[in-house]
CSV table of C-alpha atoms in Angstrom, one decimal:
chain,number,residue,atom,x,y,z
V,970,UNK,CA,263.8,255.5,125.4
V,971,UNK,CA,260.4,256.7,124.3
V,972,UNK,CA,261.8,257.7,120.9
V,973,UNK,CA,263.5,254.4,120.4
V,974,UNK,CA,262.5,252.7,117.1
V,975,UNK,CA,262.5,248.9,117.1
V,976,UNK,CA,263.4,247.4,113.8
V,977,UNK,CA,264.8,243.8,113.7
V,978,UNK,CA,266.3,244.5,110.2
V,979,UNK,CA,268.3,247.6,111.2
V,980,UNK,CA,268.4,248.2,114.9
V,981,UNK,CA,270.0,251.3,116.4
V,982,UNK,CA,270.9,250.7,120.1
V,983,UNK,CA,271.7,254.4,120.9
V,984,UNK,CA,268.7,254.9,123.2
V,985,UNK,CA,269.1,251.5,124.8
V,986,UNK,CA,272.8,252.2,125.6
V,987,UNK,CA,272.0,255.6,127.0
V,988,UNK,CA,269.4,254.2,129.3
V,989,UNK,CA,271.6,251.3,130.4
V,990,UNK,CA,274.5,253.6,131.2
V,991,UNK,CA,272.4,255.0,134.0
V,992,UNK,CA,272.2,251.5,135.7
V,993,UNK,CA,275.3,252.3,137.8
V,994,UNK,CA,273.4,255.2,139.3
V,995,UNK,CA,269.9,253.9,139.4
V,996,UNK,CA,268.5,250.8,141.0
V,997,UNK,CA,267.5,247.8,139.0
V,998,UNK,CA,263.9,248.5,140.0
V,999,UNK,CA,264.1,252.0,138.5
V,1000,UNK,CA,265.6,250.8,135.2
V,1001,UNK,CA,263.1,248.0,135.0
V,1002,UNK,CA,260.3,250.5,135.6
V,1003,UNK,CA,261.5,252.7,132.8
V,1004,UNK,CA,261.8,249.7,130.4
V,1005,UNK,CA,258.3,248.4,131.4
V,1006,UNK,CA,256.8,251.8,130.5
V,1007,UNK,CA,258.8,252.8,127.4
V,1008,UNK,CA,260.5,249.8,125.9
V,1009,UNK,CA,258.6,246.5,126.4
V,1010,UNK,CA,255.2,247.6,124.9
V,1011,UNK,CA,257.0,248.4,121.6
V,1012,UNK,CA,259.2,245.3,121.9
V,1013,UNK,CA,256.3,243.0,122.5
V,1014,UNK,CA,254.4,244.6,119.6
V,1015,UNK,CA,257.3,244.1,117.2
V,1016,UNK,CA,257.5,240.5,118.3
V,1017,UNK,CA,253.8,239.9,117.9
V,1018,UNK,CA,253.7,241.4,114.4
V,1019,UNK,CA,256.7,239.4,113.4
V,1020,UNK,CA,255.4,236.1,114.7
V,1021,UNK,CA,252.0,236.7,113.0
V,1022,UNK,CA,253.4,238.0,109.7
V,1023,UNK,CA,252.9,234.7,107.8
V,1024,UNK,CA,256.5,234.7,106.6
V,1025,UNK,CA,258.2,234.4,110.0
V,1026,UNK,CA,261.7,233.0,110.1
V,1027,UNK,CA,261.8,231.5,113.5
V,1028,UNK,CA,265.6,231.3,113.5
V,1029,UNK,CA,265.9,235.0,113.0
V,1030,UNK,CA,263.2,235.7,115.6
V,1031,UNK,CA,265.1,233.4,118.1
V,1032,UNK,CA,268.4,235.2,117.4
V,1033,UNK,CA,266.7,238.6,117.8
V,1034,UNK,CA,265.1,237.5,121.1
V,1035,UNK,CA,268.4,236.1,122.4
V,1036,UNK,CA,270.3,239.2,121.4
V,1037,UNK,CA,267.9,241.4,123.5
V,1038,UNK,CA,268.1,238.9,126.4
V,1039,UNK,CA,271.9,239.3,126.3
V,1040,UNK,CA,271.7,243.1,126.3
V,1041,UNK,CA,269.4,243.1,129.3
V,1042,UNK,CA,271.8,241.3,131.5
V,1043,UNK,CA,271.2,239.0,134.5
V,1044,UNK,CA,270.0,241.7,136.9
V,1045,UNK,CA,267.1,242.9,134.7
V,1046,UNK,CA,266.2,239.3,133.7
V,1047,UNK,CA,266.0,238.2,137.3
V,1048,UNK,CA,264.0,241.3,138.3
V,1049,UNK,CA,260.7,239.6,137.6
């Protein structure tokens, strides 16, 4: 997950999928902890840069956000 590159224009989900596959063996707390340390800092930075780019397409940003929300699933979303 640490090597995952976040690019709204061309997103590879390999690292995400590999991490989420462990969710059947690891607790939601453990998966959430991994994501908090390795994924969310990068994700928040991409979102921040995109929102402040001056040429933001808020429909695209909303779709990107909703896509990630769907990938996270209810257990991770409810975690916090």
